[in-house]
PDB file of C-alpha atoms in Angstrom:
ATOM      1  CA  MET U 286      -0.069   0.142  -0.036  1.00  0.00           C
ATOM      2  CA  SER U 287       1.621   3.547  -1.324  1.00  0.00           C
ATOM      3  CA  SER U 288       2.511   6.357   1.751  1.00  0.00           C
ATOM      4  CA  PRO U 289      -0.478   8.797   1.288  1.00  0.00           C
ATOM      5  CA  ALA U 290      -3.094   5.943   1.589  1.00  0.00           C
ATOM      6  CA  ARG U 291      -1.613   4.691   4.195  1.00  0.00           C
ATOM      7  CA  SER U 292      -1.358   8.467   6.351  1.00  0.00           C
ATOM      8  CA  ARG U 293      -5.168   8.150   4.911  1.00  0.00           C
ATOM      9  CA  ARG U 294      -5.997   5.331   6.370  1.00  0.00           C
ATOM     10  CA  ASP U 295      -4.694   6.257   9.818  1.00  0.00           C
ATOM     11  CA  VAL U 296      -5.868   9.705   9.777  1.00  0.00           C
ATOM     12  CA  LEU U 297      -9.865   8.968   9.337  1.00  0.00           C
ATOM     13  CA  ARG U 298      -8.765   5.634  12.220  1.00  0.00           C
ATOM     14  CA  LEU U 299      -7.763   8.183  14.613  1.00  0.00           C
ATOM     15  CA  GLY U 300     -10.578  10.577  13.311  1.00  0.00           C
ATOM     16  CA  ALA U 301     -12.940   7.351  14.337  1.00  0.00           C
ATOM     17  CA  VAL U 302     -10.850   6.950  18.319  1.00  0.00           C
ATOM     18  CA  VAL U 303     -11.356  11.229  18.755  1.00  0.00           C
ATOM     19  CA  LEU U 304     -14.728  10.629  18.184  1.00  0.00           C
ATOM     20  CA  ALA U 305     -15.993   7.623  20.054  1.00  0.00           C
ATOM     21  CA  GLY U 306     -13.788   9.402  23.796  1.00  0.00           C
ATOM     22  CA  ALA U 307     -15.860  12.212  23.049  1.00  0.00           C
ATOM     23  CA  LEU U 308     -19.643  10.343  22.909  1.00  0.00           C
ATOM     24  CA  ALA U 309     -18.442   8.426  25.434  1.00  0.00           C
ATOM     25  CA  ALA U 310     -17.102  11.947  27.732  1.00  0.00           C
ATOM     26  CA  GLY U 311     -20.271  13.055  26.115  1.00  0.00           C
ATOM     27  CA  LEU U 312     -22.467  10.929  27.599  1.00  0.00           C
ATOM     28  CA  SER U 313     -21.417   9.821  30.550  1.00  0.00           C
ATOM     29  CA  ALA U 314     -21.570  13.483  31.450  1.00  0.00           C
ATOM     30  CA  CYS U 315     -25.765  13.790  30.699  1.00  0.00           C
ATOM     31  CA  ALA U 316     -26.016  10.426  32.772  1.00  0.00           C
ATOM     32  CA  PRO U 317     -28.585  10.312  35.800  1.00  0.00           C
ATOM     33  CA  ASP U 318     -26.040   8.819  38.771  1.00  0.00           C
ATOM     34  CA  PRO U 319     -25.920   5.666  39.712  1.00  0.00           C
ATOM     35  CA  ALA U 320     -28.725   4.657  42.184  1.00  0.00           C
ATOM     36  CA  THR U 321     -31.176   6.650  40.309  1.00  0.00           C
ATOM     37  CA  GLU U 322     -30.252   5.094  37.311  1.00  0.00           C
ATOM     38  CA  ALA U 323     -31.025   1.820  39.082  1.00  0.00           C
ATOM     39  CA  TYR U 324     -33.880   3.323  40.215  1.00  0.00           C
ATOM     40  CA  LEU U 325     -35.357   3.795  36.329  1.00  0.00           C
ATOM     41  CA  ASN U 326     -34.107   0.677  35.026  1.00  0.00           C
ATOM     42  CA  GLY U 327     -36.324  -0.888  37.750  1.00  0.00           C
ATOM     43  CA  ASP U 328     -34.943  -1.625  41.069  1.00  0.00           C
ATOM     44  CA  GLN U 329     -36.248   0.337  43.887  1.00  0.00           C
ATOM     45  CA  ASN U 330     -34.368   0.100  46.147  1.00  0.00           C
ATOM     46  CA  ALA U 331     -31.701   1.770  44.223  1.00  0.00           C
ATOM     47  CA  TYR U 332     -30.001   2.388  47.360  1.00  0.00           C
ATOM     48  CA  THR U 333     -28.742  -0.505  48.877  1.00  0.00           C
ATOM     49  CA  THR U 334     -28.204  -0.619  52.950  1.00  0.00           C
ATOM     50  CA  ASP U 335     -24.400   0.481  52.425  1.00  0.00           C
ATOM     51  CA  ASP U 336     -26.294   3.578  49.958  1.00  0.00           C
ATOM     52  CA  PHE U 337     -27.559   5.218  53.651  1.00  0.00           C
ATOM     53  CA  ARG U 338     -26.557   6.354  56.150  1.00  0.00           C
ATOM     54  CA  VAL U 339     -27.371   8.580  58.904  1.00  0.00           C
ATOM     55  CA  VAL U 340     -25.240  10.509  60.929  1.00  0.00           C
ATOM     56  CA  GLU U 341     -26.172  12.549  64.621  1.00  0.00           C
ATOM     57  CA  ILE U 342     -23.103  14.889  65.241  1.00  0.00           C
ATOM     58  CA  PRO U 343     -22.851  16.068  68.794  1.00  0.00           C
ATOM     59  CA  ALA U 344     -23.511  19.290  69.874  1.00  0.00           C
ATOM     60  CA  ASP U 345     -19.922  20.359  70.457  1.00  0.00           C
ATOM     61  CA  LYS U 346     -19.380  18.391  67.721  1.00  0.00           C
ATOM     62  CA  ARG U 347     -21.116  20.534  64.963  1.00  0.00           C
ATOM     63  CA  GLY U 348     -19.521  23.052  63.009  1.00  0.00           C
ATOM     64  CA  GLU U 349     -20.106  26.865  61.980  1.00  0.00           C
ATOM     65  CA  THR U 350     -23.329  28.518  61.357  1.00  0.00           C
ATOM     66  CA  VAL U 351     -24.445  27.644  57.253  1.00  0.00           C
ATOM     67  CA  GLU U 352     -26.242  30.541  56.251  1.00  0.00           C
ATOM     68  CA  PHE U 353     -27.948  29.650  53.200  1.00  0.00           C
ATOM     69  CA  GLY U 354     -30.610  31.191  51.081  1.00  0.00           C
ATOM     70  CA  GLY U 355     -32.144  31.935  47.963  1.00  0.00           C
ATOM     71  CA  THR U 356     -35.739  31.819  45.228  1.00  0.00           C
ATOM     72  CA  THR U 357     -38.745  28.903  46.030  1.00  0.00           C
ATOM     73  CA  GLU U 358     -40.212  27.684  43.030  1.00  0.00           C
ATOM     74  CA  THR U 359     -43.359  29.789  43.492  1.00  0.00           C
ATOM     75  CA  GLY U 360     -40.643  33.239  43.673  1.00  0.00           C
ATOM     76  CA  GLU U 361     -40.657  33.377  47.583  1.00  0.00           C
ATOM     77  CA  ALA U 362     -37.304  34.780  48.593  1.00  0.00           C
ATOM     78  CA  PHE U 363     -36.247  32.923  51.671  1.00  0.00           C
ATOM     79  CA  SER U 364     -32.950  33.354  54.130  1.00  0.00           C
ATOM     80  CA  SER U 365     -31.972  31.159  56.312  1.00  0.00           C
ATOM     81  CA  THR U 366     -31.434  33.664  59.077  1.00  0.00           C
ATOM     82  CA  ASP U 367     -34.613  34.106  59.540  1.00  0.00           C
ATOM     83  CA  ALA U 368     -35.171  30.719  60.311  1.00  0.00           C
ATOM     84  CA  LEU U 369     -32.770  31.211  63.034  1.00  0.00           C
ATOM     85  CA  GLY U 370     -33.613  29.517  66.136  1.00  0.00           C
ATOM     86  CA  GLU U 371     -36.048  27.238  64.396  1.00  0.00           C
ATOM     87  CA  VAL U 372     -34.940  23.638  63.735  1.00  0.00           C
ATOM     88  CA  VAL U 373     -34.912  23.431  59.841  1.00  0.00           C
ATOM     89  CA  VAL U 374     -34.871  20.541  57.638  1.00  0.00           C
ATOM     90  CA  VAL U 375     -33.452  20.775  54.278  1.00  0.00           C
ATOM     91  CA  ASN U 376     -34.023  17.829  52.039  1.00  0.00           C
ATOM     92  CA  PHE U 377     -31.388  18.065  48.306  1.00  0.00           C
ATOM     93  CA  TRP U 378     -33.266  17.096  45.225  1.00  0.00           C
ATOM     94  CA  TYR U 379     -34.531  16.314  42.021  1.00  0.00           C
ATOM     95  CA  ALA U 380     -37.467  15.762  40.209  1.00  0.00           C
ATOM     96  CA  THR U 381     -36.000  12.646  37.668  1.00  0.00           C
ATOM     97  CA  CYS U 382     -34.438  11.583  40.790  1.00  0.00           C
ATOM     98  CA  GLY U 383     -36.298   8.096  41.477  1.00  0.00           C
ATOM     99  CA  PRO U 384     -35.148   7.958  45.169  1.00  0.00           C
ATOM    100  CA  CYS U 385     -36.054  11.781  45.491  1.00  0.00           C
ATOM    101  CA  ARG U 386     -39.238  10.699  44.541  1.00  0.00           C
ATOM    102  CA  VAL U 387     -39.934   7.192  47.276  1.00  0.00           C
ATOM    103  CA  GLU U 388     -38.964   9.376  49.734  1.00  0.00           C
ATOM    104  CA  ALA U 389     -41.735  12.640  48.909  1.00  0.00           C
ATOM    105  CA  LYS U 390     -44.873  11.070  50.975  1.00  0.00           C
ATOM    106  CA  ASP U 391     -43.115  10.775  53.738  1.00  0.00           C
ATOM    107  CA  LEU U 392     -40.653  13.977  54.020  1.00  0.00           C
ATOM    108  CA  GLU U 393     -44.594  15.310  53.846  1.00  0.00           C
ATOM    109  CA  ALA U 394     -45.465  13.188  56.915  1.00  0.00           C
ATOM    110  CA  VAL U 395     -42.828  14.086  58.694  1.00  0.00           C
ATOM    111  CA  TRP U 396     -43.776  18.170  58.102  1.00  0.00           C
ATOM    112  CA  GLN U 397     -47.277  18.098  58.789  1.00  0.00           C
ATOM    113  CA  GLN U 398     -46.001  16.069  62.064  1.00  0.00           C
ATOM    114  CA  HIS U 399     -43.644  18.718  63.062  1.00  0.00           C
ATOM    115  CA  ARG U 400     -45.337  21.920  61.827  1.00  0.00           C
ATOM    116  CA  ALA U 401     -46.503  22.523  64.524  1.00  0.00           C
ATOM    117  CA  ASP U 402     -43.619  23.009  66.348  1.00  0.00           C
ATOM    118  CA  GLY U 403     -41.908  25.211  64.480  1.00  0.00           C
ATOM    119  CA  VAL U 404     -39.770  23.344  61.838  1.00  0.00           C
ATOM    120  CA  VAL U 405     -38.932  24.461  58.905  1.00  0.00           C
ATOM    121  CA  PHE U 406     -38.500  21.834  56.428  1.00  0.00           C
ATOM    122  CA  MET U 407     -37.434  23.217  52.875  1.00  0.00           C
ATOM    123  CA  GLY U 408     -35.888  21.971  49.966  1.00  0.00           C
ATOM    124  CA  VAL U 409     -32.748  22.467  48.075  1.00  0.00           C
ATOM    125  CA  ASN U 410     -33.956  21.315  44.291  1.00  0.00           C
ATOM    126  CA  ILE U 411     -30.476  21.111  42.308  1.00  0.00           C
ATOM    127  CA  TYR U 412     -31.562  20.485  39.145  1.00  0.00           C
ATOM    128  CA  ASP U 413     -34.767  22.061  37.551  1.00  0.00           C
ATOM    129  CA  GLN U 414     -36.386  25.089  37.114  1.00  0.00           C
ATOM    130  CA  ALA U 415     -39.698  26.389  39.097  1.00  0.00           C
ATOM    131  CA  ASP U 416     -42.219  25.276  37.311  1.00  0.00           C
ATOM    132  CA  THR U 417     -40.559  21.122  36.805  1.00  0.00           C
ATOM    133  CA  ALA U 418     -40.173  21.567  41.104  1.00  0.00           C
ATOM    134  CA  LYS U 419     -43.962  23.137  41.054  1.00  0.00           C
ATOM    135  CA  ALA U 420     -44.976  20.109  38.651  1.00  0.00           C
ATOM    136  CA  PHE U 421     -43.530  17.545  41.094  1.00  0.00           C
ATOM    137  CA  ALA U 422     -45.090  18.972  44.056  1.00  0.00           C
ATOM    138  CA  GLN U 423     -48.650  18.722  42.901  1.00  0.00           C
ATOM    139  CA  LYS U 424     -47.778  15.288  41.630  1.00  0.00           C
ATOM    140  CA  TYR U 425     -46.604  14.050  44.956  1.00  0.00           C
ATOM    141  CA  GLY U 426     -48.230  16.267  47.593  1.00  0.00           C
ATOM    142  CA  VAL U 427     -45.211  17.925  48.885  1.00  0.00           C
ATOM    143  CA  THR U 428     -46.738  20.897  50.424  1.00  0.00           C
ATOM    144  CA  TYR U 429     -43.185  22.598  51.977  1.00  0.00           C
ATOM    145  CA  PRO U 430     -41.394  25.029  49.132  1.00  0.00           C
ATOM    146  CA  SER U 431     -38.069  24.187  47.401  1.00  0.00           C
ATOM    147  CA  LEU U 432     -35.515  26.605  46.679  1.00  0.00           C
ATOM    148  CA  ILE U 433     -34.400  26.554  42.776  1.00  0.00           C
ATOM    149  CA  ASP U 434     -30.743  26.011  43.068  1.00  0.00           C
ATOM    150  CA  ALA U 435     -29.889  25.325  39.451  1.00  0.00           C
ATOM    151  CA  ASP U 436     -28.719  28.158  38.002  1.00  0.00           C
ATOM    152  CA  THR U 437     -26.274  29.229  41.095  1.00  0.00           C
ATOM    153  CA  GLY U 438     -25.599  26.447  43.204  1.00  0.00           C
ATOM    154  CA  GLU U 439     -25.330  29.034  45.477  1.00  0.00           C
ATOM    155  CA  ALA U 440     -26.892  26.341  48.658  1.00  0.00           C
ATOM    156  CA  LYS U 441     -25.861  23.599  48.059  1.00  0.00           C
ATOM    157  CA  LEU U 442     -22.219  25.420  47.981  1.00  0.00           C
ATOM    158  CA  ALA U 443     -23.358  26.738  51.370  1.00  0.00           C
ATOM    159  CA  PHE U 444     -22.787  23.670  52.612  1.00  0.00           C
ATOM    160  CA  ALA U 445     -20.478  22.146  50.955  1.00  0.00           C
ATOM    161  CA  LYS U 446     -17.573  22.750  54.074  1.00  0.00           C
ATOM    162  CA  VAL U 447     -19.843  20.873  56.888  1.00  0.00           C
ATOM    163  CA  ALA U 448     -21.634  18.829  54.818  1.00  0.00           C
ATOM    164  CA  PRO U 449     -20.694  17.457  50.894  1.00  0.00           C
ATOM    165  CA  ILE U 450     -23.777  16.620  48.738  1.00  0.00           C
ATOM    166  CA  GLN U 451     -22.378  14.101  46.724  1.00  0.00           C
ATOM    167  CA  ALA U 452     -26.111  13.093  45.602  1.00  0.00           C
ATOM    168  CA  PRO U 453     -29.460  12.841  46.313  1.00  0.00           C
ATOM    169  CA  PRO U 454     -31.500  12.611  47.953  1.00  0.00           C
ATOM    170  CA  THR U 455     -29.361  13.972  51.358  1.00  0.00           C
ATOM    171  CA  THR U 456     -31.625  15.179  53.920  1.00  0.00           C
ATOM    172  CA  LEU U 457     -30.176  17.701  56.642  1.00  0.00           C
ATOM    173  CA  VAL U 458     -31.504  18.374  60.195  1.00  0.00           C
ATOM    174  CA  LEU U 459     -30.248  21.898  61.478  1.00  0.00           C
ATOM    175  CA  ASP U 460     -30.249  22.722  65.063  1.00  0.00           C
ATOM    176  CA  ARG U 461     -31.411  26.376  66.264  1.00  0.00           C
ATOM    177  CA  GLN U 462     -27.654  27.515  65.358  1.00  0.00           C
ATOM    178  CA  GLY U 463     -28.278  26.813  61.652  1.00  0.00           C
ATOM    179  CA  ARG U 464     -25.153  24.682  62.868  1.00  0.00           C
ATOM    180  CA  VAL U 465     -25.697  20.469  61.042  1.00  0.00           C
ATOM    181  CA  ALA U 466     -26.424  18.354  63.895  1.00  0.00           C
ATOM    182  CA  ALA U 467     -27.795  15.212  61.834  1.00  0.00           C
ATOM    183  CA  ARG U 468     -27.578  14.005  58.367  1.00  0.00           C
ATOM    184  CA  ILE U 469     -28.962  11.052  56.083  1.00  0.00           C
ATOM    185  CA  ILE U 470     -27.682  10.058  52.531  1.00  0.00           C
ATOM    186  CA  GLY U 471     -30.352   7.910  50.752  1.00  0.00           C
ATOM    187  CA  PRO U 472     -33.879   8.362  51.053  1.00  0.00           C
ATOM    188  CA  ILE U 473     -35.227   8.679  54.659  1.00  0.00           C
ATOM    189  CA  ASP U 474     -37.013   4.861  54.460  1.00  0.00           C
ATOM    190  CA  GLY U 475     -39.892   5.781  55.749  1.00  0.00           C
ATOM    191  CA  THR U 476     -41.399   8.291  58.956  1.00  0.00           C
ATOM    192  CA  SER U 477     -39.430   7.330  62.014  1.00  0.00           C
ATOM    193  CA  ILE U 478     -35.704   7.841  61.922  1.00  0.00           C
ATOM    194  CA  LEU U 479     -36.027  11.909  60.600  1.00  0.00           C
ATOM    195  CA  SER U 480     -39.282  12.652  63.437  1.00  0.00           C
ATOM    196  CA  THR U 481     -36.656  11.025  65.641  1.00  0.00           C
ATOM    197  CA  LEU U 482     -33.461  12.772  64.600  1.00  0.00           C
ATOM    198  CA  ILE U 483     -35.587  15.981  65.129  1.00  0.00           C
ATOM    199  CA  LYS U 484     -37.302  15.438  68.163  1.00  0.00           C
ATOM    200  CA  ASP U 485     -33.791  14.631  69.342  1.00  0.00           C
ATOM    201  CA  VAL U 486     -32.670  18.417  67.851  1.00  0.00           C
ATOM    202  CA  LEU U 487     -35.955  20.358  69.394  1.00  0.00           C
ATOM    203  CA  LYS U 488     -35.294  18.877  73.317  1.00  0.00           C
ATOM    204  CA  GLU U 489     -31.800  20.454  72.734  1.00  0.00           C
ATOM    205  CA  THR U 490     -31.631  24.340  74.567  1.00  0.00           C
ATOM    206  CA  ALA U 491     -30.660  26.720  71.530  1.00  0.00           C
TER     207      ALA U 491
END
């Protein structure tokens, strides 16, 4: 085979390899997290017992006050400074997250159970826009608000030092000083665990 023909064949082969690599990278960037992908493929228990973790942080081991805020799906402004003195539950989620759908009714149930105690519930939607978040709330009966954090990432960033959010759903319980007192990684798996964590923090003095 002549040298020009061989060179042309090598260039085409290299181009195909580069294109395949680019496509694979693009698909990987767009792929859902493993738990969501498993759920969408029919695995209702996408999070395993190893994924699900509950961590309580003793009062003397908690980090600094986390200040976060933004705009909810209904256009209301929220600042965590307005909630100081109350126990706050923060749930990180997005609409196509399968485990987030599974836990939605349980989160709402715990919210209804403790709203009379002055407990504040605030979702943080990390991927969607307001219309998608509102449609989710209507479909799953969620009545507490969510910050729309997709464009700025400010709420997620605010927690980065004390409780990095690796994969939704993640639920945090903040004490009256705005410090992370407990963390649930994965869907809350019923109402009892989250409710108990909230009760423990409610018993604390400010």
